[in-house]
Coordinates of C-alpha atoms and ligand atoms in Angstrom, one line a residue:
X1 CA -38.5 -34.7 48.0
X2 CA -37.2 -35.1 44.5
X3 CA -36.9 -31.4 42.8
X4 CA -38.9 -30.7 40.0
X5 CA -37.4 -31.1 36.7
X6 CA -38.5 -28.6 33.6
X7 CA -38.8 -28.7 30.5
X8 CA -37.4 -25.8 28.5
X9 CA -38.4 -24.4 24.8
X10 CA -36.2 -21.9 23.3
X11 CA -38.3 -20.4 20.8
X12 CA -35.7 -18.9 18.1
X13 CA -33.9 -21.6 18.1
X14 CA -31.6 -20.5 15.4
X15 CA -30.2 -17.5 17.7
X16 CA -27.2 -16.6 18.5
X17 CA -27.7 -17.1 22.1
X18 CA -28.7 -20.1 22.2
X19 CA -25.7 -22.2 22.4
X20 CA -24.8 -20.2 25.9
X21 CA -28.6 -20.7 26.9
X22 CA -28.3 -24.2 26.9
X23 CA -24.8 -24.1 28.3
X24 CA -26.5 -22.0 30.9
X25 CA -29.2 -24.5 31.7
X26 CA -26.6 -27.7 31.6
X27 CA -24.6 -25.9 34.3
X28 CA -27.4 -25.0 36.2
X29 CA -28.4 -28.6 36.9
X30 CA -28.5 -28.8 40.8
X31 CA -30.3 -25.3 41.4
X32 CA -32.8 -25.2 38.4
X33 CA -33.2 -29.3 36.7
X34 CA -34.1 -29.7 33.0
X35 CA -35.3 -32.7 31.8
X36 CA -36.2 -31.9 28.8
X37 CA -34.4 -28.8 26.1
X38 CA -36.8 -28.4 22.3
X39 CA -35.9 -25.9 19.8
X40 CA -38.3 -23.9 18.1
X41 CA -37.8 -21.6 15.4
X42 CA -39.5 -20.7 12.0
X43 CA -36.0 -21.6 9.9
X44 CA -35.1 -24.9 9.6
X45 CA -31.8 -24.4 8.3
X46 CA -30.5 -22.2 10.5
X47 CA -31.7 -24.3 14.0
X48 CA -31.0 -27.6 12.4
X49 CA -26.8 -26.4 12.3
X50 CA -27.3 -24.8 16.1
X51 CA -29.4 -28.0 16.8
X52 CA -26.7 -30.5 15.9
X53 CA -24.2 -28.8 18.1
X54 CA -26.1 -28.3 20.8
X55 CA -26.9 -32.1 20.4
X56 CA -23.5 -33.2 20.5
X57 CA -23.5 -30.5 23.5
X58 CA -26.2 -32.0 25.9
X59 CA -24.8 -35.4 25.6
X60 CA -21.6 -35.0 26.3
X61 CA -22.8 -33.3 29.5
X62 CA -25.8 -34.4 30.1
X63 CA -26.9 -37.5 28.2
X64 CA -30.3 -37.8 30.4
X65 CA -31.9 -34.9 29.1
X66 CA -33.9 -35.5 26.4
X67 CA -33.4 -32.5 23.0
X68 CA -35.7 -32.5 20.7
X69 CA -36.0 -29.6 17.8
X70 CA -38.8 -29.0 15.5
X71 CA -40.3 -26.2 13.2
X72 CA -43.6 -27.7 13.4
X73 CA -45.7 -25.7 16.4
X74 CA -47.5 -28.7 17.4
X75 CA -44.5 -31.1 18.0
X76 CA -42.5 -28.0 19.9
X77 CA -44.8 -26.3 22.0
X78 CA -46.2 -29.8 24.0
X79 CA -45.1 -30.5 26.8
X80 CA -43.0 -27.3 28.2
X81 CA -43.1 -25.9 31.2
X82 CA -40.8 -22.8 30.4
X83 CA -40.6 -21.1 26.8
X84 CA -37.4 -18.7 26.5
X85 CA -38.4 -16.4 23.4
X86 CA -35.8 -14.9 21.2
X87 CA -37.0 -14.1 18.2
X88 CA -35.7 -11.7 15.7
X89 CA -38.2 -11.2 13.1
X90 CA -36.5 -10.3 9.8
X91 CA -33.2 -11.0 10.9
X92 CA -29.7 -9.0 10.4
X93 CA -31.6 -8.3 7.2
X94 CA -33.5 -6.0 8.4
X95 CA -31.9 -5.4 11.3
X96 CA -29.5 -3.4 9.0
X97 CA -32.1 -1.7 7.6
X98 CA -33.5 -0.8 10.5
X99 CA -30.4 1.3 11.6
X100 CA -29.1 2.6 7.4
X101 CA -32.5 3.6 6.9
X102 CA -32.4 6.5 9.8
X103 CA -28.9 7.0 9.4
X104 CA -29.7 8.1 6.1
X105 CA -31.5 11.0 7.0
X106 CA -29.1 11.6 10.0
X107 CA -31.2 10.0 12.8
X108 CA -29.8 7.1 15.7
X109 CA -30.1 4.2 13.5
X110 CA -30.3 1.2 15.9
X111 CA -31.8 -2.2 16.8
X112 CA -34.4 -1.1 19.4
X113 CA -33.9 2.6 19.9
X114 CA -35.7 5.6 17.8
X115 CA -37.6 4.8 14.1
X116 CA -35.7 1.6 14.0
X117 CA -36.9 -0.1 17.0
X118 CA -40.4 1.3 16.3
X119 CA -40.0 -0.4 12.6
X120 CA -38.8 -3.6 14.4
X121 CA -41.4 -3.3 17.0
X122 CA -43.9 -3.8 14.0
X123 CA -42.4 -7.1 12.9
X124 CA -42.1 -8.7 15.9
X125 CA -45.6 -8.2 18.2
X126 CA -47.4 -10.2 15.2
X127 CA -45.1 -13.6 15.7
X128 CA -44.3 -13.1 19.6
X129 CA -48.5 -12.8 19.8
X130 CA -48.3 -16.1 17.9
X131 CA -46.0 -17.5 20.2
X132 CA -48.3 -17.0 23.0
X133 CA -51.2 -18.8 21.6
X134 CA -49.4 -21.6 20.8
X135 CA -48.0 -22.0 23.8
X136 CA -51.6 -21.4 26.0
X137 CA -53.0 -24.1 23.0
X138 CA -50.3 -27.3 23.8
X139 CA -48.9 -26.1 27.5
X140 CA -51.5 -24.0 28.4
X141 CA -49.6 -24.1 32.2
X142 CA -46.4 -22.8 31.0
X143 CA -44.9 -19.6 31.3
X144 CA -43.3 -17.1 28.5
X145 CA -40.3 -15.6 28.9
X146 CA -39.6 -13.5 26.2
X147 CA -36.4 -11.4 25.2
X148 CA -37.5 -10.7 21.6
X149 CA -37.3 -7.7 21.0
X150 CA -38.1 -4.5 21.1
X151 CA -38.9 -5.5 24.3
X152 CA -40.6 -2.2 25.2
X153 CA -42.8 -2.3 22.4
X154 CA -43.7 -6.5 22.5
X155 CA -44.4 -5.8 26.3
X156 CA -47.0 -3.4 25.2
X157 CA -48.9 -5.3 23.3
X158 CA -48.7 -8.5 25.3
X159 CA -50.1 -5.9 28.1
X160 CA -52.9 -4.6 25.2
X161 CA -53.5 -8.1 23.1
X162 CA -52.8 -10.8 26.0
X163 CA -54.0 -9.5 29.1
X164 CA -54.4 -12.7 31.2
X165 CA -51.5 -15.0 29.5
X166 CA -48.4 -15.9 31.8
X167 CA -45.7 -14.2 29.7
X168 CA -42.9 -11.5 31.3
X169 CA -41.1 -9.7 28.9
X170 CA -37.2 -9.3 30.1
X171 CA -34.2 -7.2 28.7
X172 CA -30.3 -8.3 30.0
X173 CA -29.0 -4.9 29.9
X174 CA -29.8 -4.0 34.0
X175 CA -27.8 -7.4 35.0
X176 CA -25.0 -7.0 32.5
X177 CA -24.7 -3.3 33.5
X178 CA -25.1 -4.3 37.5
X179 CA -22.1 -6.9 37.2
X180 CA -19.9 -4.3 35.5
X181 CA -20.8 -1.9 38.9
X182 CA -20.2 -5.1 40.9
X183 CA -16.8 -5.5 39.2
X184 CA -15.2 -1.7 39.3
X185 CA -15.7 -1.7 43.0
X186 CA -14.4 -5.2 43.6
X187 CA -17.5 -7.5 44.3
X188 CA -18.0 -10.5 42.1
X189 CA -21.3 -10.2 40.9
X190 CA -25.2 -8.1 41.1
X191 CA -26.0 -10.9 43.8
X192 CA -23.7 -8.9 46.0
X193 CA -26.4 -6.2 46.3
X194 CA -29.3 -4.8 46.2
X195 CA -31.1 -2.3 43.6
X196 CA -33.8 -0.2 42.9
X197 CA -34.2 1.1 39.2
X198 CA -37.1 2.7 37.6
X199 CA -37.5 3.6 33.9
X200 CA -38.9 2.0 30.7
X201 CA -37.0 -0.8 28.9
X202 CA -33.7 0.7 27.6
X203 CA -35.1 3.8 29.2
X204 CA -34.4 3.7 33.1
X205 CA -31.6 4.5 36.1
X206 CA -30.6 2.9 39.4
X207 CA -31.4 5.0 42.4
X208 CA -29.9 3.3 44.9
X209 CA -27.5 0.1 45.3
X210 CA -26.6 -1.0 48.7
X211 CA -24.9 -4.3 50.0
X212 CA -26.4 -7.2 51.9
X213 CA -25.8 -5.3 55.4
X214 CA -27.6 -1.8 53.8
X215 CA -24.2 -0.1 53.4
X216 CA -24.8 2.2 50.2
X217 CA -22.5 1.6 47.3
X218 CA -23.9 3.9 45.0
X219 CA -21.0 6.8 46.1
X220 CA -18.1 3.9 45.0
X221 CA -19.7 3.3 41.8
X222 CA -20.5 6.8 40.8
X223 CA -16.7 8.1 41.4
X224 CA -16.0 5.3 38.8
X225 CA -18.9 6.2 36.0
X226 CA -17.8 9.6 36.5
X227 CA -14.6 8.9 35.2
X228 CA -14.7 6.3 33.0
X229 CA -18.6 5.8 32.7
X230 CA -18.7 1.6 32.9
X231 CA -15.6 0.4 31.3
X232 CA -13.3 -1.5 33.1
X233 CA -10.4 -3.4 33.2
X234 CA -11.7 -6.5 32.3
X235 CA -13.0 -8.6 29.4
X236 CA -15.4 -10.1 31.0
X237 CA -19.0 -9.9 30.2
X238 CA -20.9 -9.1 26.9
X239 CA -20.5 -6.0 25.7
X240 CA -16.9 -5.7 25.4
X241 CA -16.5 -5.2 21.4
X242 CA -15.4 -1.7 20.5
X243 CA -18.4 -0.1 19.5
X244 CA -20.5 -1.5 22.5
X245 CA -16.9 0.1 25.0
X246 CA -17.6 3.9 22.9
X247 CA -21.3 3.0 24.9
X248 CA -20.2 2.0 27.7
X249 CA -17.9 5.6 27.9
X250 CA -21.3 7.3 26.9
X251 CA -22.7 6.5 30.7
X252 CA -20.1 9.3 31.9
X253 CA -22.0 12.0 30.1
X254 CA -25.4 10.6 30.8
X255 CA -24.5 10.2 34.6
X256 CA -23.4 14.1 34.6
X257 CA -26.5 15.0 33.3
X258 CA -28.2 13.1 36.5
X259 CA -25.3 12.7 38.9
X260 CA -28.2 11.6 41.5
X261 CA -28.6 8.3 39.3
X262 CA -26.5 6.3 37.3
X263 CA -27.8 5.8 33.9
X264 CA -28.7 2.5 31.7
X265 CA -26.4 2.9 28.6
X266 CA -29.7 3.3 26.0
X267 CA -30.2 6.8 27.4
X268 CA -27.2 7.8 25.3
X269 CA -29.5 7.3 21.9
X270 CA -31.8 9.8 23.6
X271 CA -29.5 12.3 25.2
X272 CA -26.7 12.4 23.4
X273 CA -28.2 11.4 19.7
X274 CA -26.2 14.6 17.8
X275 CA -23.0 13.0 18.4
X276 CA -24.3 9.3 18.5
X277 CA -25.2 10.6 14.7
X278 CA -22.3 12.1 14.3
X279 CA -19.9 9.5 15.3
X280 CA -21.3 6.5 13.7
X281 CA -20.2 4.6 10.4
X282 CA -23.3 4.7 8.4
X283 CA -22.4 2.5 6.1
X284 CA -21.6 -0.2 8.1
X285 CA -23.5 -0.8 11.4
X286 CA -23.8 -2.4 14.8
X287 CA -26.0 -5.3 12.4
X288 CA -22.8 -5.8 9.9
X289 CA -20.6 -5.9 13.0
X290 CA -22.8 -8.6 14.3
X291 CA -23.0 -10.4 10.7
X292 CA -19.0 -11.0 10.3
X293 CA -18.4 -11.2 13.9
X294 CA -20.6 -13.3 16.9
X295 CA -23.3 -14.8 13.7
X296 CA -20.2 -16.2 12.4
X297 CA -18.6 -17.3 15.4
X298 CA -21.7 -19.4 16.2
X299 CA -22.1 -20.6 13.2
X300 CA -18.9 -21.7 12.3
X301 CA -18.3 -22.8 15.7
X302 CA -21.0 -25.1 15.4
X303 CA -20.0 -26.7 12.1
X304 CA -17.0 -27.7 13.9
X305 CA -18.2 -29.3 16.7
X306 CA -20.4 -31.2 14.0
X307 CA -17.5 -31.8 12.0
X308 CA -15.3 -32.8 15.2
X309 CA -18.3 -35.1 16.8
X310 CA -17.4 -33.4 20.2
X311 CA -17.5 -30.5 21.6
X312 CA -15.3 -31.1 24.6
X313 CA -12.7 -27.9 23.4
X314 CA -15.4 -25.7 22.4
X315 CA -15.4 -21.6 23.2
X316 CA -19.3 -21.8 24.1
X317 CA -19.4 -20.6 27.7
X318 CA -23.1 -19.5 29.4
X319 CA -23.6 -15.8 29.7
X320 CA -25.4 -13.1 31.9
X321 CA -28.5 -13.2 29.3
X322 CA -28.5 -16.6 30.1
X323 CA -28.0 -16.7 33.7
X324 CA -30.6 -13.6 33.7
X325 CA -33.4 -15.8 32.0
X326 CA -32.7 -19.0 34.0
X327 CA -32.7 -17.2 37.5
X328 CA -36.3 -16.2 36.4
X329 CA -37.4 -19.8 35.8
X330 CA -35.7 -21.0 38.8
X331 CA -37.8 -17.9 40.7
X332 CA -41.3 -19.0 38.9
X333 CA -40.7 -22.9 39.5
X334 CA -38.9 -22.8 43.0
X335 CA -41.2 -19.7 44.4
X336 CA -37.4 -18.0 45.8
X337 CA -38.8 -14.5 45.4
X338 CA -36.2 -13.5 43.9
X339 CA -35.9 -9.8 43.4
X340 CA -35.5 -9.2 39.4
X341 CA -35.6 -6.3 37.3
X342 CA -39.2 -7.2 34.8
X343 CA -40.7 -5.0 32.6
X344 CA -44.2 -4.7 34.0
X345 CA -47.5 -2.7 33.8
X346 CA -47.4 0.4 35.8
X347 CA -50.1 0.2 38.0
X348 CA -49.2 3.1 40.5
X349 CA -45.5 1.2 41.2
X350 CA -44.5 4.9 39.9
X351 CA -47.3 6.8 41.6
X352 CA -46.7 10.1 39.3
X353 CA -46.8 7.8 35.9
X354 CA -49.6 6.5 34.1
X355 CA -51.4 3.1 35.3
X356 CA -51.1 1.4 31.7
X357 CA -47.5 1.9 30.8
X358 CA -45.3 -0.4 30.6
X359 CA -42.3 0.3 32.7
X360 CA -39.0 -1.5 33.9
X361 CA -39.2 -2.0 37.9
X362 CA -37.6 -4.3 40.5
X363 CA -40.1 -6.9 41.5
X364 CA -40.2 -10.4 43.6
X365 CA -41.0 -13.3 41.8
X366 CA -42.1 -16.2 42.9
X367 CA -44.7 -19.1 41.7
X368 CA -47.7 -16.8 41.1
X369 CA -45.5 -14.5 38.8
X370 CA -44.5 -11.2 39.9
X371 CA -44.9 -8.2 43.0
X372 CA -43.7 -5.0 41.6
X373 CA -42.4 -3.2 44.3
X374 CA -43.1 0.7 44.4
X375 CA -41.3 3.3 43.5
X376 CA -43.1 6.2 44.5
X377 CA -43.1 9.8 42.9
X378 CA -40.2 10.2 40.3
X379 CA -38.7 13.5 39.4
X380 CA -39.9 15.7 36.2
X381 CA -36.7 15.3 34.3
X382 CA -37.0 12.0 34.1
X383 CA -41.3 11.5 34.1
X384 CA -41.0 14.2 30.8
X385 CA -38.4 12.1 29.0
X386 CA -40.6 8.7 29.8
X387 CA -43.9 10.4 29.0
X388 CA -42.5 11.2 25.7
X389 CA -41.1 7.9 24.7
X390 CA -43.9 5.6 26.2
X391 CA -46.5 7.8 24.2
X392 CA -44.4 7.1 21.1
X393 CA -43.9 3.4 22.0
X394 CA -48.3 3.3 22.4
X395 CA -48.6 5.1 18.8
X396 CA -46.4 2.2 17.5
X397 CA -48.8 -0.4 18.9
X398 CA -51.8 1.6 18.1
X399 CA -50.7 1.9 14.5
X400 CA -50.0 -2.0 14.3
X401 CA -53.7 -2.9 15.9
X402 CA -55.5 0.2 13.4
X403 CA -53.2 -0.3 10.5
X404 CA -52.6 3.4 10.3
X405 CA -49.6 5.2 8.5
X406 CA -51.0 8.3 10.4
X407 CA -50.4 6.4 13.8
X408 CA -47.0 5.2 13.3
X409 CA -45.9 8.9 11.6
X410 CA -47.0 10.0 14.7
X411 CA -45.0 7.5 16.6
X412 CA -41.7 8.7 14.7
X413 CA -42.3 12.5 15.5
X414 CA -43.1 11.8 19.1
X415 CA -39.5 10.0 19.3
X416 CA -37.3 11.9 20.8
X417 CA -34.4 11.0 18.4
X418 CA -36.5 12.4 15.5
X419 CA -36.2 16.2 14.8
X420 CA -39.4 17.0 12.6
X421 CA -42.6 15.5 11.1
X422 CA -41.2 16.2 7.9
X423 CA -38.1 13.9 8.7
X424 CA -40.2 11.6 10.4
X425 CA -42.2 11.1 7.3
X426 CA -39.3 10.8 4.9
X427 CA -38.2 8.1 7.2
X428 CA -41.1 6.4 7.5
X429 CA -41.7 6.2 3.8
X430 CA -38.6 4.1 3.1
X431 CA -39.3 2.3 5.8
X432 CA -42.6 0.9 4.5
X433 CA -41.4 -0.4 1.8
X434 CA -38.9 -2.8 2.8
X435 CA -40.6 -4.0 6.0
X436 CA -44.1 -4.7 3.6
X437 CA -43.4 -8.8 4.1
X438 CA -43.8 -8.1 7.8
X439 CA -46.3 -4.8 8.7
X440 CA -49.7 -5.3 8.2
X441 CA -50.6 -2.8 5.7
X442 CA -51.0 0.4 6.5
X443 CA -53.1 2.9 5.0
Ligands
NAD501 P1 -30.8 -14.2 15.6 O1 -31.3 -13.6 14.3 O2 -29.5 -14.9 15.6 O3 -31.9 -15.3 16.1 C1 -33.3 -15.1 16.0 C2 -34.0 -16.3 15.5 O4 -35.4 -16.1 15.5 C3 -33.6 -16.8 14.1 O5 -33.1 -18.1 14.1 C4 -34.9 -16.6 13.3 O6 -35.0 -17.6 12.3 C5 -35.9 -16.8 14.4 N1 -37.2 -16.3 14.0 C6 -37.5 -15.1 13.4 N2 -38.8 -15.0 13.2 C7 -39.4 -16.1 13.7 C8 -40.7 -16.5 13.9 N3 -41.8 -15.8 13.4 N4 -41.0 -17.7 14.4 C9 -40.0 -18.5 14.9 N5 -38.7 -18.1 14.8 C10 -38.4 -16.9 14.2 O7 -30.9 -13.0 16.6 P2 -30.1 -12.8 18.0 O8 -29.1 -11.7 17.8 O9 -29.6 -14.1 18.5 O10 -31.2 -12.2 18.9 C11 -32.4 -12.9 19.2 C12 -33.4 -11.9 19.8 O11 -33.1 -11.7 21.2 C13 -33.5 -10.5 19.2 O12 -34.8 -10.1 19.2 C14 -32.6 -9.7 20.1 O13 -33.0 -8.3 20.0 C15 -33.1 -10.3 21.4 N6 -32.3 -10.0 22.5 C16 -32.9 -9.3 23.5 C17 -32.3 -9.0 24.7 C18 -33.0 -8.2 25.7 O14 -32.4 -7.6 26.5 N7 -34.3 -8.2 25.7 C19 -30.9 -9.3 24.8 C20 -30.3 -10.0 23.8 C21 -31.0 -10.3 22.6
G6P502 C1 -28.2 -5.6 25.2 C2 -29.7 -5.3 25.2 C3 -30.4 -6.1 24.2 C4 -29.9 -6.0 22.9 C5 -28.4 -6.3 22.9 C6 -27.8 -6.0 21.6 O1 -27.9 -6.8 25.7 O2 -30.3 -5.5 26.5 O3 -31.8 -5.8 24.2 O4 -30.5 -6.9 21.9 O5 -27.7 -5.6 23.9 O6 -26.5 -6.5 21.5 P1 -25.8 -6.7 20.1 O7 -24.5 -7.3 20.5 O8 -26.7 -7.6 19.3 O9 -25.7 -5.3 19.5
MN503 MN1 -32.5 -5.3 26.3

């Protein structure tokens, strides 16, 4: 029987991943077949200069597959059986807001973590909502894979807004982090073993890792965080610039605090937000890092395979947030239930943690969607710290659906990277006024 063949719509077109997304896909030809790759995204300018590369792109490797890119709903969302969301609503604009603004007042200013990923969180649940009904209007079969984040917070109110729509919410930061582990103990990849993780998105740890034949790894991998927490010899993978390494050393601290279980990297805006604070150039951020450095790489790298009318040299190469996303369409179209780390509605998975929070388990996927596999009872360290962060992830949501200042002041205090109310408000209030194009208005 001939395999299925799927067609693919990258909504956010114009990101930055998207070139390796569709290199991704046109490698991935035997095990997961695209026959058709659209482009969706709300800026026209900025797809159309990813959109001619990627052009050139697809046929030079793989002239049957039809690409077609569009701004108009309508034209992209027929016909799709798979939409990859990566939205970032207000771009580096106000992604660099999103991390001065708390600097500012001496708070973690960053993309998805603290006040700044509760300010983002705002922006996008309004378009990735919007996303959802147009997909269930012109494919209502498909399935939504969305990225955009803060992923935490979207996956909320898809959970809340969009209860019976086919959309998983994903984050690439357990993969990249497992092929690191795979790496320092001398495996190739995460498909060389087996984990169980529990924790909210940017908010979790692995609790065991164990090989094919049920050996447990976890002792090899430990010895290394301990001493160098994931950084390795290596410059392979995605987070190897120097402010994401300084992260990467962060999981040695993290991991002492819990030598039982190795920490995800995010913790460290949590747990070790004094020095995160203290350490960080305020003036110029993770966003103006990004801005003269991978969103002008793309960029520029596109108007020269345009200019060049090939891009048989190019520097494009498919990464683990694309392998990440693919592997979870191959697992929804193929039913190989595979086991992926999703971030999910509770549902007693965590039998000590409440039913309607969104957490970030293991689970098998297959056609149907999802099994999340159980966790069972996790410890109070860790059930406090979540408690405390999914409450202020809810109050975010609840202060989008209600309008309500009060709601989303609460949300800030209840972070724990926030110190006060007082603080909380003072960041709130400079907050509002630059995100007013994008918050509905609160009162
Ligand atoms: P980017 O700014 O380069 O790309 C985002 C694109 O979204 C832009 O082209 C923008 O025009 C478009 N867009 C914004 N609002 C839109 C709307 N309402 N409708 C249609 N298109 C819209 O950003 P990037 O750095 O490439 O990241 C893209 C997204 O992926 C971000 O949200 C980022 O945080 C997220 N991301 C998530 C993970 C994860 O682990 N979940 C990993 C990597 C990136
Ligand atoms: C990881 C996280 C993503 C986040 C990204 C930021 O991959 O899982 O959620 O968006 O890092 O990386 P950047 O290079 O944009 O700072
Ligand atoms: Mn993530």
């Amino acid at each position: 029987m001939n395999k299925k063949k799927s067609s693919i719509l990258i909504a956010g077109g114009g990101s930055t991943y998207t070139p390796s997304l569709v290199i991704m896909l046109l490698e991935g030809q035997e095990r997961f077949p695209v026959r058709k790759i659209k482009f969706y995204d709300n800026d026209a300018e900025r797809q159309a200069v990813l959109a001619e590369a990627c052009q050139i792109i697809i046929s030079e490797r793989a002239p049957e597959i039809e690409f077609e890119y569009s701004t108009d709903p309508a034209e992209a969302f027929s016909d799709v059986d798979i939409v990859m969301a990566q939205l970032r609503v207000g771009k580096y604009a106000m992604r660099e807001q999103d991390e001065k603004i708390p600097f500012k007042h001496n708070v973690v200013g960053q993309e998805t973590c603290g006040p700044g990923g509760l300010a983002y969180g705002l922006r996008s649940i309004g378009p990735v909502l919007e996303l959802v009904d147009y997909m269930e209007k012109y494919s209502p079969d498909a399935w939504l894979l969305n990225y955009s984040n803060p992923a935490a917070v979207v996956a909320e109110a898809t959970r809340r807004f969009r209860s019976n729509s086919k959309i998983i919410n994903i984050c690439d930061m357990p993969v990249c982090l497992e092929d690191i582990m795979a790496r320092v103990i001398g495996l190739k990849d995460r498909k060389d073993f087996e984990t169980t993780y529990f924790g909210l998105n940017h908010f979790g740890w692995w609790t065991s890792i164990k090989d094919h034949d049920g050996n447990d790894l976890m002792p090899n991998i430990s010895a290394h965080v301990k001493e160098y927490g994931y950084t390795e010899q290596t410059q392979q993978g995605q987070h190897k610039e120097s402010s994401w390494l300084e992260t990467m050393w962060a999981a040695k601290e993290l991991h002492e605090i819990e030598p039982k279980y190795l920490p995800n990297t995010y913790l460290k805006y949590y747990l070790m937000a004094d020095s995160t604070v203290a350490h960080a150039n305020k003036n110029y951020t993770r966003a103006n890092e990004i801005i003269d450095g991978r969103e002008k790489y793309v960029f520029e790298e596109c108007r020269r395979i345009v200019a060049n009318g090939t891009a048989k040299d190019t520097t494009f190469a498919s990464n683990e947030h694309a392998s990440f996303i693919t592997d979870l369409a191959c697992a929804l179209t193929f039913n190989t239930k595979e086991r992926m780390i999703l971030i999910v509605e509770n549902n007693g998975a965590i039998a000590n943690f409440a039913p309607d929070a969104m957490v970030e388990l293991p689970c098998l996927v297959g056609k149907d969607g999802y099994e999340v596999l159980s966790i069972g009872e996790i410890p109070t360290f860790q059930k406090g710290l979540m408690e405390q962060q999914i409450a202020s992830e809810k109050l975010a949501v609840d202060a989008w659906e209600q309008g309500s200042y009060q709601k989303l002041w609460q949300s800030f205090t209840m972070n724990k990277t926030v110190p006060s109310a007082k603080v909380a408000k003072e960041i709130l209030d400079d907050m509002l006024v630059v995100n007013e194009p994008y918050w509905p208005k609160l009162s």
